[in-house]
PDB file of C-alpha atoms and ligand atoms in Angstrom:
ATOM      1  CA  MET Z   1      14.316  15.289  -5.756  1.00  0.00           C
ATOM      2  CA  VAL Z   2      12.064  13.594  -3.174  1.00  0.00           C
ATOM      3  CA  ARG Z   3      12.867  11.029  -1.692  1.00  0.00           C
ATOM      4  CA  GLU Z   4      14.293  11.038   1.679  1.00  0.00           C
ATOM      5  CA  ASN Z   5      12.834  12.935   4.737  1.00  0.00           C
ATOM      6  CA  GLU Z   6      13.818  16.487   3.819  1.00  0.00           C
ATOM      7  CA  ILE Z   7      11.308  19.345   3.844  1.00  0.00           C
ATOM      8  CA  ARG Z   8      11.271  21.198   0.459  1.00  0.00           C
ATOM      9  CA  GLU Z   9      10.455  24.732  -0.471  1.00  0.00           C
ATOM     10  CA  ASN Z  10       6.891  25.750   0.705  1.00  0.00           C
ATOM     11  CA  GLU Z  11       6.094  22.359   2.309  1.00  0.00           C
ATOM     12  CA  VAL Z  12       4.388  22.546   5.544  1.00  0.00           C
ATOM     13  CA  ALA Z  13       4.850  20.187   8.469  1.00  0.00           C
ATOM     14  CA  ILE Z  14       2.613  20.094  11.593  1.00  0.00           C
ATOM     15  CA  GLU Z  15       3.209  18.678  15.016  1.00  0.00           C
ATOM     16  CA  PRO Z  16       1.358  15.443  14.775  1.00  0.00           C
ATOM     17  CA  PRO Z  17      -0.460  14.029  17.713  1.00  0.00           C
ATOM     18  CA  ALA Z  18       1.557  11.279  19.548  1.00  0.00           C
ATOM     19  CA  PRO Z  19       0.977   8.096  17.445  1.00  0.00           C
ATOM     20  CA  ALA Z  20      -1.730   5.987  18.982  1.00  0.00           C
ATOM     21  CA  ASP Z  21      -1.893   2.212  18.375  1.00  0.00           C
ATOM     22  CA  ALA Z  22      -4.780   1.731  16.136  1.00  0.00           C
ATOM     23  CA  GLY Z  23      -4.535  -1.986  16.768  1.00  0.00           C
ATOM     24  CA  LEU Z  24      -2.901  -2.952  13.380  1.00  0.00           C
ATOM     25  CA  VAL Z  25      -1.164  -6.209  13.143  1.00  0.00           C
ATOM     26  CA  PHE Z  26       1.603  -6.792  10.511  1.00  0.00           C
ATOM     27  CA  VAL Z  27       0.581 -10.072   8.848  1.00  0.00           C
ATOM     28  CA  GLY Z  28       3.668 -10.487   6.731  1.00  0.00           C
ATOM     29  CA  ARG Z  29       6.624  -8.957   5.119  1.00  0.00           C
ATOM     30  CA  ILE Z  30       7.384  -7.844   1.550  1.00  0.00           C
ATOM     31  CA  SER Z  31      10.600  -8.565  -0.165  1.00  0.00           C
ATOM     32  CA  THR Z  32      11.539  -6.355  -3.078  1.00  0.00           C
ATOM     33  CA  PRO Z  33      14.709  -5.598  -5.050  1.00  0.00           C
ATOM     34  CA  TRP Z  34      14.608  -2.015  -3.683  1.00  0.00           C
ATOM     35  CA  THR Z  35      16.590  -0.817  -0.669  1.00  0.00           C
ATOM     36  CA  SER Z  36      16.617   2.951  -1.419  1.00  0.00           C
ATOM     37  CA  ARG Z  37      13.653   5.288  -2.085  1.00  0.00           C
ATOM     38  CA  MET Z  38      15.747   6.920  -4.820  1.00  0.00           C
ATOM     39  CA  GLU Z  39      15.230   3.652  -6.812  1.00  0.00           C
ATOM     40  CA  THR Z  40      11.861   2.281  -5.824  1.00  0.00           C
ATOM     41  CA  PRO Z  41       9.129   2.882  -8.481  1.00  0.00           C
ATOM     42  CA  ARG Z  42       6.643   5.634  -7.610  1.00  0.00           C
ATOM     43  CA  GLN Z  43       3.823   3.116  -8.794  1.00  0.00           C
ATOM     44  CA  GLY Z  44       4.351  -0.603  -9.363  1.00  0.00           C
ATOM     45  CA  ARG Z  45       3.762  -2.086 -12.725  1.00  0.00           C
ATOM     46  CA  HIS Z  46       2.577  -5.488 -13.824  1.00  0.00           C
ATOM     47  CA  ASP Z  47       5.590  -6.214 -15.955  1.00  0.00           C
ATOM     48  CA  GLY Z  48       7.845  -5.042 -13.128  1.00  0.00           C
ATOM     49  CA  PRO Z  49      10.118  -7.382 -11.067  1.00  0.00           C
ATOM     50  CA  LEU Z  50       8.910 -10.364  -9.140  1.00  0.00           C
ATOM     51  CA  CYS Z  51       8.460  -9.515  -5.417  1.00  0.00           C
ATOM     52  CA  ARG Z  52       7.730 -11.830  -2.577  1.00  0.00           C
ATOM     53  CA  ILE Z  53       5.168 -11.478   0.060  1.00  0.00           C
ATOM     54  CA  GLU Z  54       5.732 -13.816   3.061  1.00  0.00           C
ATOM     55  CA  ILE Z  55       2.707 -14.284   5.298  1.00  0.00           C
ATOM     56  CA  PHE Z  56       3.361 -14.941   9.014  1.00  0.00           C
ATOM     57  CA  GLU Z  57       1.787 -17.527  11.221  1.00  0.00           C
ATOM     58  CA  PRO Z  58      -0.946 -17.743  12.432  1.00  0.00           C
ATOM     59  CA  TRP Z  59      -2.369 -16.125   9.336  1.00  0.00           C
ATOM     60  CA  VAL Z  60      -1.021 -18.659   6.715  1.00  0.00           C
ATOM     61  CA  PRO Z  61      -4.521 -20.583   6.603  1.00  0.00           C
ATOM     62  CA  ALA Z  62      -6.076 -17.191   5.522  1.00  0.00           C
ATOM     63  CA  LEU Z  63      -4.427 -17.676   2.004  1.00  0.00           C
ATOM     64  CA  LYS Z  64      -6.902 -20.512   1.153  1.00  0.00           C
ATOM     65  CA  GLY Z  65      -8.496 -19.552  -2.234  1.00  0.00           C
ATOM     66  CA  VAL Z  66      -6.208 -16.579  -3.099  1.00  0.00           C
ATOM     67  CA  GLU Z  67      -4.687 -18.543  -5.928  1.00  0.00           C
ATOM     68  CA  THR Z  68      -8.005 -18.326  -7.746  1.00  0.00           C
ATOM     69  CA  PHE Z  69      -7.480 -14.556  -8.282  1.00  0.00           C
ATOM     70  CA  GLU Z  70      -5.283 -13.216 -11.117  1.00  0.00           C
ATOM     71  CA  ARG Z  71      -4.883  -9.918  -9.236  1.00  0.00           C
ATOM     72  CA  LEU Z  72      -4.746  -9.000  -5.557  1.00  0.00           C
ATOM     73  CA  GLU Z  73      -4.949  -5.672  -3.811  1.00  0.00           C
ATOM     74  CA  ILE Z  74      -2.051  -5.358  -1.307  1.00  0.00           C
ATOM     75  CA  LEU Z  75      -2.034  -2.970   1.644  1.00  0.00           C
ATOM     76  CA  TYR Z  76       1.305  -2.138   3.316  1.00  0.00           C
ATOM     77  CA  TRP Z  77       2.768   0.056   6.041  1.00  0.00           C
ATOM     78  CA  LEU Z  78       5.204   2.609   4.594  1.00  0.00           C
ATOM     79  CA  ASP Z  79       7.300   2.300   7.667  1.00  0.00           C
ATOM     80  CA  ARG Z  80      10.087   4.741   6.718  1.00  0.00           C
ATOM     81  CA  SER Z  81       7.955   7.683   5.975  1.00  0.00           C
ATOM     82  CA  ARG Z  82       7.631  11.013   7.849  1.00  0.00           C
ATOM     83  CA  ARG Z  83       4.066  11.497   8.823  1.00  0.00           C
ATOM     84  CA  ASP Z  84       3.774  15.166   9.501  1.00  0.00           C
ATOM     85  CA  LEU Z  85       3.368  16.996   6.319  1.00  0.00           C
ATOM     86  CA  VAL Z  86       0.091  18.711   5.223  1.00  0.00           C
ATOM     87  CA  LEU Z  87       1.440  20.387   2.150  1.00  0.00           C
ATOM     88  CA  GLN Z  88       3.989  18.680  -0.030  1.00  0.00           C
ATOM     89  CA  SER Z  89       5.929  19.598  -3.201  1.00  0.00           C
ATOM     90  CA  PRO Z  90       6.442  16.394  -5.074  1.00  0.00           C
ATOM     91  CA  ALA Z  91       8.427  18.163  -7.916  1.00  0.00           C
ATOM     92  CA  SER Z  92      10.490  20.098  -5.428  1.00  0.00           C
ATOM     93  CA  ASN Z  93       9.661  23.286  -7.370  1.00  0.00           C
ATOM     94  CA  GLY Z  94       7.932  25.322  -4.523  1.00  0.00           C
ATOM     95  CA  LYS Z  95       4.513  24.332  -5.743  1.00  0.00           C
ATOM     96  CA  VAL Z  96       2.622  22.485  -3.072  1.00  0.00           C
ATOM     97  CA  HIS Z  97      -0.299  19.920  -2.803  1.00  0.00           C
ATOM     98  CA  GLY Z  98      -2.388  18.862   0.038  1.00  0.00           C
ATOM     99  CA  THR Z  99      -1.227  15.469   1.297  1.00  0.00           C
ATOM    100  CA  PHE Z 100      -4.771  13.986   0.736  1.00  0.00           C
ATOM    101  CA  SER Z 101      -4.650  14.941  -2.921  1.00  0.00           C
ATOM    102  CA  LEU Z 102      -1.496  12.853  -3.375  1.00  0.00           C
ATOM    103  CA  ARG Z 103      -0.474   9.251  -3.258  1.00  0.00           C
ATOM    104  CA  SER Z 104       2.649  10.180  -1.520  1.00  0.00           C
ATOM    105  CA  PRO Z 105       4.077   7.852   1.072  1.00  0.00           C
ATOM    106  CA  VAL Z 106       4.196  10.844   3.472  1.00  0.00           C
ATOM    107  CA  ARG Z 107       0.908  10.814   5.155  1.00  0.00           C
ATOM    108  CA  PRO Z 108      -0.547  10.625   8.744  1.00  0.00           C
ATOM    109  CA  ASN Z 109      -1.074   6.943   8.505  1.00  0.00           C
ATOM    110  CA  PRO Z 110       1.367   5.754   5.932  1.00  0.00           C
ATOM    111  CA  ILE Z 111      -0.672   3.055   4.207  1.00  0.00           C
ATOM    112  CA  GLY Z 112       0.276   2.087   0.579  1.00  0.00           C
ATOM    113  CA  THR Z 113      -1.893   0.116  -1.678  1.00  0.00           C
ATOM    114  CA  SER Z 114      -1.174  -1.631  -4.942  1.00  0.00           C
ATOM    115  CA  ILE Z 115      -3.003  -3.958  -7.298  1.00  0.00           C
ATOM    116  CA  VAL Z 116      -0.519  -6.830  -8.081  1.00  0.00           C
ATOM    117  CA  LYS Z 117      -0.423  -9.498 -10.518  1.00  0.00           C
ATOM    118  CA  LEU Z 118      -0.354 -12.999  -8.780  1.00  0.00           C
ATOM    119  CA  GLU Z 119       2.383 -15.229 -10.436  1.00  0.00           C
ATOM    120  CA  ALA Z 120       2.534 -18.020  -7.862  1.00  0.00           C
ATOM    121  CA  VAL Z 121       1.523 -19.169  -4.413  1.00  0.00           C
ATOM    122  CA  GLU Z 122       4.311 -21.329  -2.650  1.00  0.00           C
ATOM    123  CA  GLY Z 123       3.001 -22.235   0.757  1.00  0.00           C
ATOM    124  CA  ALA Z 124       3.117 -19.138   2.853  1.00  0.00           C
ATOM    125  CA  VAL Z 125       4.697 -17.127   0.076  1.00  0.00           C
ATOM    126  CA  LEU Z 126       3.127 -15.124  -2.692  1.00  0.00           C
ATOM    127  CA  LEU Z 127       5.104 -14.206  -5.787  1.00  0.00           C
ATOM    128  CA  VAL Z 128       3.746 -10.992  -7.375  1.00  0.00           C
ATOM    129  CA  ARG Z 129       4.512  -8.221  -9.788  1.00  0.00           C
ATOM    130  CA  GLY Z 130       3.295  -4.642  -9.362  1.00  0.00           C
ATOM    131  CA  LEU Z 131       4.763  -3.404  -5.982  1.00  0.00           C
ATOM    132  CA  ASP Z 132       6.552  -0.217  -5.266  1.00  0.00           C
ATOM    133  CA  CYS Z 133       7.684  -0.550  -1.856  1.00  0.00           C
ATOM    134  CA  LEU Z 134      11.143  -0.991  -0.058  1.00  0.00           C
ATOM    135  CA  ASP Z 135      12.528  -4.307   0.780  1.00  0.00           C
ATOM    136  CA  GLY Z 136      11.287  -5.350   4.243  1.00  0.00           C
ATOM    137  CA  THR Z 137       8.053  -3.259   4.099  1.00  0.00           C
ATOM    138  CA  PRO Z 138       5.481  -4.661   6.552  1.00  0.00           C
ATOM    139  CA  LEU Z 139       2.296  -6.148   5.096  1.00  0.00           C
ATOM    140  CA  LEU Z 140      -1.053  -5.037   6.539  1.00  0.00           C
ATOM    141  CA  ASP Z 141      -3.536  -7.011   4.499  1.00  0.00           C
ATOM    142  CA  LEU Z 142      -4.340  -8.500   1.019  1.00  0.00           C
ATOM    143  CA  LYS Z 143      -7.534  -9.155  -0.727  1.00  0.00           C
ATOM    144  CA  PRO Z 144      -8.898 -10.060  -4.096  1.00  0.00           C
ATOM    145  CA  ASP Z 145      -8.949  -7.130  -6.696  1.00  0.00           C
ATOM    146  CA  ARG Z 146     -12.483  -5.760  -6.257  1.00  0.00           C
ATOM    147  CA  SER Z 147     -13.075  -6.010  -9.951  1.00  0.00           C
ATOM    148  CA  LEU Z 148     -12.577  -9.755  -9.869  1.00  0.00           C
ATOM    149  CA  PHE Z 149     -14.444 -10.392  -6.578  1.00  0.00           C
ATOM    150  CA  LYS Z 150     -18.064 -11.314  -6.393  1.00  0.00           C
ATOM    151  CA  PRO Z 151     -19.596 -11.235  -2.886  1.00  0.00           C
ATOM    152  CA  ILE Z 152     -20.165 -14.809  -1.591  1.00  0.00           C
ATOM    153  CA  ALA Z 153     -22.444 -13.843   1.219  1.00  0.00           C
ATOM    154  CA  PRO Z 154     -26.234 -13.360   0.292  1.00  0.00           C
ATOM    155  CA  PRO Z 155     -27.281  -9.920  -0.858  1.00  0.00           C
ATOM    156  CA  GLN Z 156     -28.796  -7.458   1.555  1.00  0.00           C
ATOM    157  CA  PRO Z 157     -30.964  -4.288   1.046  1.00  0.00           C
ATOM    158  CA  GLY Z 158     -28.194  -1.804   0.875  1.00  0.00           C
ATOM    159  CA  ASP Z 159     -26.656  -3.578  -2.234  1.00  0.00           C
ATOM    160  CA  PHE Z 160     -29.656  -2.342  -4.314  1.00  0.00           C
ATOM    161  CA  GLN Z 161     -30.043   1.204  -2.690  1.00  0.00           C
ATOM    162  CA  THR Z 162     -29.743   4.074  -5.081  1.00  0.00           C
ATOM    163  CA  GLY Z 163     -30.081   7.815  -4.808  1.00  0.00           C
ATOM    164  CA  ASP Z 164     -30.180   9.869  -1.567  1.00  0.00           C
ATOM    165  CA  GLY Z 165     -30.460   7.760   1.442  1.00  0.00           C
ATOM    166  CA  GLU Z 166     -31.588   9.022   4.943  1.00  0.00           C
ATOM    167  CA  THR Z 167     -28.491   9.747   6.993  1.00  0.00           C
TER     168      THR Z 167
HETATM  169  N1  SAM X 201       1.189   2.388  -4.587  1.00  0.00           N
HETATM  170  C1  SAM X 201       1.203   2.870  -3.237  1.00  0.00           C
HETATM  171  C2  SAM X 201      -0.034   3.777  -3.222  1.00  0.00           C
HETATM  172  O1  SAM X 201      -0.410   4.431  -4.232  1.00  0.00           O
HETATM  173  O2  SAM X 201      -0.584   3.918  -2.162  1.00  0.00           O
HETATM  174  C3  SAM X 201       2.344   3.670  -2.787  1.00  0.00           C
HETATM  175  C4  SAM X 201       2.846   4.692  -3.745  1.00  0.00           C
HETATM  176  S1  SAM X 201       4.168   5.631  -3.034  1.00  0.00           S
HETATM  177  C5  SAM X 201       4.248   6.958  -4.123  1.00  0.00           C
HETATM  178  C6  SAM X 201       5.566   4.684  -3.459  1.00  0.00           C
HETATM  179  C7  SAM X 201       6.890   5.365  -2.965  1.00  0.00           C
HETATM  180  O3  SAM X 201       6.880   5.209  -1.560  1.00  0.00           O
HETATM  181  C8  SAM X 201       8.106   4.716  -3.418  1.00  0.00           C
HETATM  182  O4  SAM X 201       8.516   5.299  -4.686  1.00  0.00           O
HETATM  183  C9  SAM X 201       9.121   4.937  -2.295  1.00  0.00           C
HETATM  184  O5  SAM X 201       9.637   6.282  -2.532  1.00  0.00           O
HETATM  185  C10 SAM X 201       8.157   5.099  -1.047  1.00  0.00           C
HETATM  186  N2  SAM X 201       8.281   3.881  -0.164  1.00  0.00           N
HETATM  187  C11 SAM X 201       8.141   2.695  -0.603  1.00  0.00           C
HETATM  188  N3  SAM X 201       8.287   1.816   0.498  1.00  0.00           N
HETATM  189  C12 SAM X 201       8.451   2.647   1.528  1.00  0.00           C
HETATM  190  C13 SAM X 201       8.552   2.383   2.893  1.00  0.00           C
HETATM  191  N4  SAM X 201       8.540   1.085   3.387  1.00  0.00           N
HETATM  192  N5  SAM X 201       8.718   3.413   3.761  1.00  0.00           N
HETATM  193  C14 SAM X 201       8.731   4.649   3.213  1.00  0.00           C
HETATM  194  N6  SAM X 201       8.590   5.061   1.998  1.00  0.00           N
HETATM  195  C15 SAM X 201       8.417   4.052   1.144  1.00  0.00           C
END
């Protein structure tokens, strides 16, 4: 089974470069029912348990308007992942897949994304369904589900460009 930080048959780890600060700021914290990777869903579901996203100051005013979206895209930092595998065996059966062909939490920059169903906004807290992260996972960002969002800024030429562009 996956699930903790072991290396399985045929998996390949590399010596990663020392982590450099990309300038990310954790803007909140996610509370979920799961404290073990053995129990956490592999992908969240919209009929799953209610989870709580707490936004930290000074970012709380940035929530203005989110309540108008039925679904949000949540980006989070899978902080308890190893980050050094290039080949992984999700089924633990010796068959390996490249990290970039998987949605595994084990990746060089362990960013997770989920589309969640927004149930309520209570001040600095969002109640959502559809997450698949451990309790206490740091929040990187949230934004409207792209299929619900219409750009508010005026259109610009690239919006209408089709075919092969000059690079
Ligand atoms: N939905 C996201 C995505 O596709 O980008 C994440 C999918 S990932 C397969 C979900 C798994 O990551 C969970 O089942 C759990 O094993 C693991 N996980 C969740 N939170 C984590 C955390 N904070 N640190 C490390 N691993 C975590």
